[in-house]
Structures are given as structure tokens and as C-alpha cells.
């Protein structure tokens, strides 16, 4: 750069380099937007809760594989927040909006949690989650309601559902997971809480065509879930 009349300006060489950079950036963006689906293959890891994978994503896996056979999905079920920035996962479905880092979050749905118990069971005892999850809203709600520790702790919603049926005690479960189970009934006169499901990706992947295909599929899965078309549990 050179200084002219108290202002900085690009030299002829600097201007040429700047124009090359602009063209290169546009070419990369065009490559991300204008793609042929058959050219794309590889693996995308989705990290989410076991309940969300089983109840919302699994019912549409066949459709995805039929439409995009070259894209292999890896569904990782965990309560841990894998790092999107460091490539531990490509996309996350989380029950809280991410507010730190270069992450992009899109709300997918509201998930309602309520108290359920097997018919004729002991609604005074309950199944809890591992201690590190005592802070989450549904567990705090259960602790306040029962005012006693859980008789058993488990890692995920499916385990909580199975355990409450085996032990004939209560559990706080996602309504859309428990409502279709004929062995369970909603406990009357008990509170509920709502969690928000968010689709989270790293902003550096915004032009990734494979990832954008998967994001659209996830949104479609949740749209089915909200409309009641997805009845699996």
C-alpha cells in the first residue's frame, strides 16, 4: 500500500492480489451452492440425545439413504457436547441454544416433558438421571416434586422408560416418547416443562453441500415430528 494525500491506497500489485482474492472467494462460494448431489459422498456425524435419534431421526433414515446413498450418517447418542469447532461432530442437536463460539443455531422444535408411571405403579418413587444431569430442567422438576432422591439413575431416556416399567415407578419423560406406550399413563395433577431443540453447526461449514443436505433432512424429520406424522417410539 502507498500513502497519498494522507490516505492509504493499494498499489497496482496490491489491487491485482485483492481482485484475485475476491474471485477466489466467489468461486469457493459458488462451489458450495451449485452442486450435483451425485458428486457428494462421505460421512456426516450427528451428535444428539438417544431419544431424539430413536424417536425423530430413525423413522426417516430409509428415506435419507434412498435419496443420498453416498452420504453415510453416523448417529452419535450422548449427553456430552462434542466440539463442532474441533471436528468431533459435524452437526449437533442440543436442548439449549449455543451462545459461545462461531456456532450457528436454528430452533427445531419444543419438546414437552411430563411425569409418567406404569398403570398401578408406585408414583411416589422415581427414576433419575446420572448426577451430572441434576441441573437440567426436567430433573430439577422431578426432584422438587418428589422431594426424595431417585431410586435408580440411568444415562438416557430409553433406559429411564424401560426402568420405570420394570420397577413400576415414575419417570419424567418426553411426552411424544411416552404417549404411545400402552403400559404407561400420564400422572394427573403433576407439572410439565418444555425444552427447546436446536440444530447447531459451525459457521465455517455454512457452504458445505453434504452438511446442508443433512441439515435439511433433520429439519424435515422435526417437521414430521411436530405434525404428528412421526409416531415411532
mmCIF file of C-alpha atoms in Angstrom:
data_model
loop_
_atom_site.group_PDB
_atom_site.id
_atom_site.type_symbol
_atom_site.label_atom_id
_atom_site.label_comp_id
_atom_site.label_asym_id
_atom_site.label_seq_id
_atom_site.Cartn_x
_atom_site.Cartn_y
_atom_site.Cartn_z
ATOM 1 C CA UNK A 1 0.000 0.000 0.000
ATOM 2 C CA UNK A 2 1.080 3.596 -0.545
ATOM 3 C CA UNK A 3 0.059 6.787 1.208
ATOM 4 C CA UNK A 4 -1.383 9.568 -0.962
ATOM 5 C CA UNK A 5 -2.912 12.796 0.386
ATOM 6 C CA UNK A 6 -2.995 11.368 3.910
ATOM 7 C CA UNK A 7 -4.883 8.272 2.678
ATOM 8 C CA UNK A 8 -3.726 4.740 2.132
ATOM 9 C CA UNK A 9 -4.314 3.162 -1.283
ATOM 10 C CA UNK A 10 -3.494 -0.180 -2.862
ATOM 11 C CA UNK A 11 -0.544 -0.375 -5.213
ATOM 12 C CA UNK A 12 -1.211 -1.849 -8.693
ATOM 13 C CA UNK A 13 0.138 -5.184 -7.447
ATOM 14 C CA UNK A 14 -1.976 -4.965 -4.303
ATOM 15 C CA UNK A 15 -5.081 -4.237 -6.403
ATOM 16 C CA UNK A 16 -4.418 -7.301 -8.563
ATOM 17 C CA UNK A 17 -3.983 -9.519 -5.494
ATOM 18 C CA UNK A 18 -7.185 -8.117 -3.975
ATOM 19 C CA UNK A 19 -9.162 -8.847 -7.177
ATOM 20 C CA UNK A 20 -7.756 -12.390 -7.307
ATOM 21 C CA UNK A 21 -8.840 -12.896 -3.699
ATOM 22 C CA UNK A 22 -12.374 -11.683 -4.425
ATOM 23 C CA UNK A 23 -12.667 -14.017 -7.418
ATOM 24 C CA UNK A 24 -11.311 -16.933 -5.403
ATOM 25 C CA UNK A 25 -13.785 -16.322 -2.570
ATOM 26 C CA UNK A 26 -16.681 -16.176 -5.055
ATOM 27 C CA UNK A 27 -15.534 -19.396 -6.734
ATOM 28 C CA UNK A 28 -15.452 -21.197 -3.398
ATOM 29 C CA UNK A 29 -18.934 -19.898 -2.528
ATOM 30 C CA UNK A 30 -20.271 -20.960 -5.952
ATOM 31 C CA UNK A 31 -18.803 -24.410 -5.478
ATOM 32 C CA UNK A 32 -20.663 -24.701 -2.194
ATOM 33 C CA UNK A 33 -24.004 -23.540 -3.585
ATOM 34 C CA UNK A 34 -24.102 -25.061 -7.041
ATOM 35 C CA UNK A 35 -23.559 -28.767 -6.636
ATOM 36 C CA UNK A 36 -24.691 -32.023 -8.184
ATOM 37 C CA UNK A 37 -25.859 -34.363 -5.437
ATOM 38 C CA UNK A 38 -24.259 -37.397 -7.062
ATOM 39 C CA UNK A 39 -20.817 -35.847 -6.703
ATOM 40 C CA UNK A 40 -21.016 -35.807 -2.932
ATOM 41 C CA UNK A 41 -20.091 -38.680 -0.704
ATOM 42 C CA UNK A 42 -18.605 -39.169 2.718
ATOM 43 C CA UNK A 43 -19.697 -39.337 6.324
ATOM 44 C CA UNK A 44 -21.550 -36.824 8.482
ATOM 45 C CA UNK A 45 -21.640 -37.286 12.238
ATOM 46 C CA UNK A 46 -24.761 -36.104 14.053
ATOM 47 C CA UNK A 47 -24.490 -35.887 17.822
ATOM 48 C CA UNK A 48 -27.742 -35.828 19.744
ATOM 49 C CA UNK A 49 -29.682 -37.438 22.564
ATOM 50 C CA UNK A 50 -30.594 -41.098 22.235
ATOM 51 C CA UNK A 51 -34.295 -40.166 22.481
ATOM 52 C CA UNK A 52 -34.058 -37.756 19.551
ATOM 53 C CA UNK A 53 -32.147 -40.230 17.399
ATOM 54 C CA UNK A 54 -34.587 -43.062 18.119
ATOM 55 C CA UNK A 55 -37.836 -41.119 18.040
ATOM 56 C CA UNK A 56 -37.298 -38.381 15.473
ATOM 57 C CA UNK A 57 -34.444 -39.336 13.137
ATOM 58 C CA UNK A 58 -34.672 -43.139 12.891
ATOM 59 C CA UNK A 59 -38.113 -43.181 11.180
ATOM 60 C CA UNK A 60 -36.712 -41.233 8.194
ATOM 61 C CA UNK A 61 -33.351 -42.980 7.843
ATOM 62 C CA UNK A 62 -34.586 -45.128 4.953
ATOM 63 C CA UNK A 63 -35.687 -42.037 3.023
ATOM 64 C CA UNK A 64 -32.307 -40.401 3.516
ATOM 65 C CA UNK A 65 -30.370 -43.478 2.428
ATOM 66 C CA UNK A 66 -32.593 -43.850 -0.653
ATOM 67 C CA UNK A 67 -32.117 -40.232 -1.706
ATOM 68 C CA UNK A 68 -28.438 -39.845 -0.752
ATOM 69 C CA UNK A 69 -26.819 -43.297 -0.722
ATOM 70 C CA UNK A 70 -23.306 -41.859 -0.968
ATOM 71 C CA UNK A 71 -23.649 -39.858 2.266
ATOM 72 C CA UNK A 72 -23.166 -42.078 5.303
ATOM 73 C CA UNK A 73 -24.704 -40.902 8.570
ATOM 74 C CA UNK A 74 -23.092 -41.554 11.932
ATOM 75 C CA UNK A 75 -25.668 -41.004 14.691
ATOM 76 C CA UNK A 76 -23.872 -40.417 17.972
ATOM 77 C CA UNK A 77 -26.054 -40.634 21.086
ATOM 78 C CA UNK A 78 -24.588 -38.767 24.040
ATOM 79 C CA UNK A 79 -25.338 -36.212 26.742
ATOM 80 C CA UNK A 80 -21.906 -34.677 26.120
ATOM 81 C CA UNK A 81 -21.485 -31.615 23.887
ATOM 82 C CA UNK A 82 -18.964 -32.746 21.290
ATOM 83 C CA UNK A 83 -16.908 -29.936 19.775
ATOM 84 C CA UNK A 84 -18.037 -28.768 16.350
ATOM 85 C CA UNK A 85 -15.078 -26.406 16.091
ATOM 86 C CA UNK A 86 -12.560 -29.231 16.515
ATOM 87 C CA UNK A 87 -14.392 -31.673 14.267
ATOM 88 C CA UNK A 88 -15.622 -34.087 16.932
ATOM 89 C CA UNK A 89 -19.018 -33.893 15.189
ATOM 90 C CA UNK A 90 -20.388 -32.190 12.083
ATOM 91 C CA UNK A 91 -23.818 -31.229 13.404
ATOM 92 C CA UNK A 92 -25.381 -31.253 16.858
ATOM 93 C CA UNK A 93 -28.967 -31.340 18.070
ATOM 94 C CA UNK A 94 -28.981 -29.785 21.530
ATOM 95 C CA UNK A 95 -31.622 -28.911 24.102
ATOM 96 C CA UNK A 96 -30.143 -25.477 24.740
ATOM 97 C CA UNK A 97 -29.150 -22.702 22.368
ATOM 98 C CA UNK A 98 -25.397 -22.340 21.911
ATOM 99 C CA UNK A 99 -24.265 -18.801 22.695
ATOM 100 C CA UNK A 100 -20.475 -19.102 22.528
ATOM 101 C CA UNK A 101 -18.011 -19.605 19.701
ATOM 102 C CA UNK A 102 -18.623 -19.376 15.964
ATOM 103 C CA UNK A 103 -21.726 -21.539 16.054
ATOM 104 C CA UNK A 104 -24.964 -21.159 14.128
ATOM 105 C CA UNK A 105 -28.138 -22.333 15.880
ATOM 106 C CA UNK A 106 -31.589 -22.892 14.388
ATOM 107 C CA UNK A 107 -34.562 -23.795 16.586
ATOM 108 C CA UNK A 108 -36.191 -27.068 15.548
ATOM 109 C CA UNK A 109 -38.991 -27.776 17.998
ATOM 110 C CA UNK A 110 -40.343 -27.630 21.541
ATOM 111 C CA UNK A 111 -40.182 -30.899 23.484
ATOM 112 C CA UNK A 112 -42.595 -31.313 26.389
ATOM 113 C CA UNK A 113 -41.576 -33.383 29.417
ATOM 114 C CA UNK A 114 -44.127 -34.793 31.888
ATOM 115 C CA UNK A 115 -44.474 -37.353 34.676
ATOM 116 C CA UNK A 116 -45.358 -40.916 33.684
ATOM 117 C CA UNK A 117 -45.857 -44.091 35.686
ATOM 118 C CA UNK A 118 -46.864 -47.676 34.810
ATOM 119 C CA UNK A 119 -50.508 -48.368 35.455
ATOM 120 C CA UNK A 120 -50.844 -49.455 39.069
ATOM 121 C CA UNK A 121 -47.253 -48.482 39.809
ATOM 122 C CA UNK A 122 -45.740 -46.569 42.732
ATOM 123 C CA UNK A 123 -45.968 -42.921 41.752
ATOM 124 C CA UNK A 124 -44.071 -41.878 44.914
ATOM 125 C CA UNK A 125 -40.695 -43.199 43.671
ATOM 126 C CA UNK A 126 -38.869 -42.229 40.527
ATOM 127 C CA UNK A 127 -36.102 -42.965 38.048
ATOM 128 C CA UNK A 128 -33.486 -40.218 37.768
ATOM 129 C CA UNK A 129 -30.565 -39.408 35.512
ATOM 130 C CA UNK A 130 -26.863 -39.525 36.230
ATOM 131 C CA UNK A 131 -25.806 -36.955 38.829
ATOM 132 C CA UNK A 132 -24.055 -34.645 36.358
ATOM 133 C CA UNK A 133 -27.501 -34.008 34.805
ATOM 134 C CA UNK A 134 -29.198 -32.934 38.036
ATOM 135 C CA UNK A 135 -29.162 -29.346 36.730
ATOM 136 C CA UNK A 136 -31.372 -29.946 33.666
ATOM 137 C CA UNK A 137 -34.964 -28.622 33.941
ATOM 138 C CA UNK A 138 -36.816 -31.943 33.856
ATOM 139 C CA UNK A 139 -34.640 -33.470 36.587
ATOM 140 C CA UNK A 140 -34.899 -30.355 38.747
ATOM 141 C CA UNK A 141 -38.679 -30.507 38.313
ATOM 142 C CA UNK A 142 -38.760 -34.158 39.417
ATOM 143 C CA UNK A 143 -36.502 -33.517 42.414
ATOM 144 C CA UNK A 144 -38.736 -30.656 43.564
ATOM 145 C CA UNK A 145 -41.890 -32.721 43.105
ATOM 146 C CA UNK A 146 -40.784 -35.944 44.828
ATOM 147 C CA UNK A 147 -38.503 -34.291 47.424
ATOM 148 C CA UNK A 148 -36.560 -37.566 47.639
ATOM 149 C CA UNK A 149 -33.605 -38.897 45.629
ATOM 150 C CA UNK A 150 -34.329 -41.228 42.706
ATOM 151 C CA UNK A 151 -34.227 -44.956 43.474
ATOM 152 C CA UNK A 152 -32.162 -45.519 40.297
ATOM 153 C CA UNK A 153 -30.094 -43.342 37.975
ATOM 154 C CA UNK A 154 -29.702 -44.006 34.240
ATOM 155 C CA UNK A 155 -27.970 -42.313 31.328
ATOM 156 C CA UNK A 156 -30.741 -41.759 28.770
ATOM 157 C CA UNK A 157 -34.490 -41.518 28.208
ATOM 158 C CA UNK A 158 -34.889 -45.042 26.790
ATOM 159 C CA UNK A 159 -33.224 -46.502 29.871
ATOM 160 C CA UNK A 160 -35.461 -44.371 32.099
ATOM 161 C CA UNK A 161 -38.563 -45.589 30.257
ATOM 162 C CA UNK A 162 -37.519 -49.237 30.472
ATOM 163 C CA UNK A 163 -36.511 -48.964 34.147
ATOM 164 C CA UNK A 164 -39.708 -47.256 35.258
ATOM 165 C CA UNK A 165 -41.740 -50.065 33.655
ATOM 166 C CA UNK A 166 -39.598 -52.821 35.192
ATOM 167 C CA UNK A 167 -39.622 -51.262 38.679
ATOM 168 C CA UNK A 168 -43.198 -49.944 38.447
ATOM 169 C CA UNK A 169 -42.191 -46.421 39.460
ATOM 170 C CA UNK A 170 -42.385 -42.941 37.930
ATOM 171 C CA UNK A 171 -40.128 -41.108 35.487
ATOM 172 C CA UNK A 172 -40.091 -37.750 33.726
ATOM 173 C CA UNK A 173 -40.128 -38.483 30.002
ATOM 174 C CA UNK A 174 -40.653 -36.673 26.692
ATOM 175 C CA UNK A 175 -44.394 -36.838 26.048
ATOM 176 C CA UNK A 176 -44.019 -37.866 22.420
ATOM 177 C CA UNK A 177 -41.858 -40.783 23.545
ATOM 178 C CA UNK A 178 -44.148 -41.996 26.331
ATOM 179 C CA UNK A 179 -47.627 -41.208 24.990
ATOM 180 C CA UNK A 180 -47.618 -44.151 22.605
ATOM 181 C CA UNK A 181 -46.657 -46.671 25.281
ATOM 182 C CA UNK A 182 -49.773 -48.510 26.483
ATOM 183 C CA UNK A 183 -48.055 -49.617 29.701
ATOM 184 C CA UNK A 184 -47.647 -46.028 30.904
ATOM 185 C CA UNK A 185 -50.035 -43.297 31.929
ATOM 186 C CA UNK A 186 -49.571 -39.594 32.497
ATOM 187 C CA UNK A 187 -49.597 -38.815 36.218
ATOM 188 C CA UNK A 188 -52.509 -36.444 36.949
ATOM 189 C CA UNK A 189 -52.013 -33.117 38.700
ATOM 190 C CA UNK A 190 -48.278 -33.022 38.015
ATOM 191 C CA UNK A 191 -46.284 -30.244 36.324
ATOM 192 C CA UNK A 192 -44.620 -30.300 32.911
ATOM 193 C CA UNK A 193 -41.661 -28.496 31.418
ATOM 194 C CA UNK A 194 -40.667 -27.641 27.854
ATOM 195 C CA UNK A 195 -37.191 -27.947 26.334
ATOM 196 C CA UNK A 196 -36.156 -26.362 23.035
ATOM 197 C CA UNK A 197 -34.355 -28.484 20.445
ATOM 198 C CA UNK A 198 -31.713 -26.598 18.431
ATOM 199 C CA UNK A 199 -29.811 -27.540 15.288
ATOM 200 C CA UNK A 200 -26.215 -26.380 15.736
ATOM 201 C CA UNK A 201 -23.384 -26.211 13.198
ATOM 202 C CA UNK A 202 -20.101 -24.340 12.947
ATOM 203 C CA UNK A 203 -20.262 -21.229 10.762
ATOM 204 C CA UNK A 204 -17.174 -22.340 8.826
ATOM 205 C CA UNK A 205 -19.291 -25.177 7.372
ATOM 206 C CA UNK A 206 -22.086 -22.963 6.017
ATOM 207 C CA UNK A 207 -21.166 -23.735 2.376
ATOM 208 C CA UNK A 208 -20.629 -27.474 2.884
ATOM 209 C CA UNK A 209 -23.112 -29.147 0.491
ATOM 210 C CA UNK A 210 -23.156 -32.529 2.273
ATOM 211 C CA UNK A 211 -23.795 -30.873 5.604
ATOM 212 C CA UNK A 212 -26.543 -28.684 4.152
ATOM 213 C CA UNK A 213 -28.286 -31.786 2.769
ATOM 214 C CA UNK A 214 -28.183 -33.372 6.230
ATOM 215 C CA UNK A 215 -29.417 -30.178 7.892
ATOM 216 C CA UNK A 216 -32.432 -30.036 5.581
ATOM 217 C CA UNK A 217 -33.171 -33.698 6.303
ATOM 218 C CA UNK A 218 -33.023 -33.077 10.068
ATOM 219 C CA UNK A 219 -35.421 -30.141 9.710
ATOM 220 C CA UNK A 220 -37.796 -32.390 7.742
ATOM 221 C CA UNK A 221 -37.588 -35.043 10.486
ATOM 222 C CA UNK A 222 -38.602 -32.478 13.091
ATOM 223 C CA UNK A 223 -41.343 -31.102 10.861
ATOM 224 C CA UNK A 224 -42.825 -34.618 10.692
ATOM 225 C CA UNK A 225 -42.424 -34.936 14.455
ATOM 226 C CA UNK A 226 -44.291 -31.687 15.087
ATOM 227 C CA UNK A 227 -47.093 -32.592 12.682
ATOM 228 C CA UNK A 228 -47.577 -35.977 14.344
ATOM 229 C CA UNK A 229 -46.622 -37.995 11.258
ATOM 230 C CA UNK A 230 -43.700 -39.496 13.130
ATOM 231 C CA UNK A 231 -45.258 -41.862 15.623
ATOM 232 C CA UNK A 232 -42.334 -44.117 16.406
ATOM 233 C CA UNK A 233 -41.174 -44.556 19.975
#
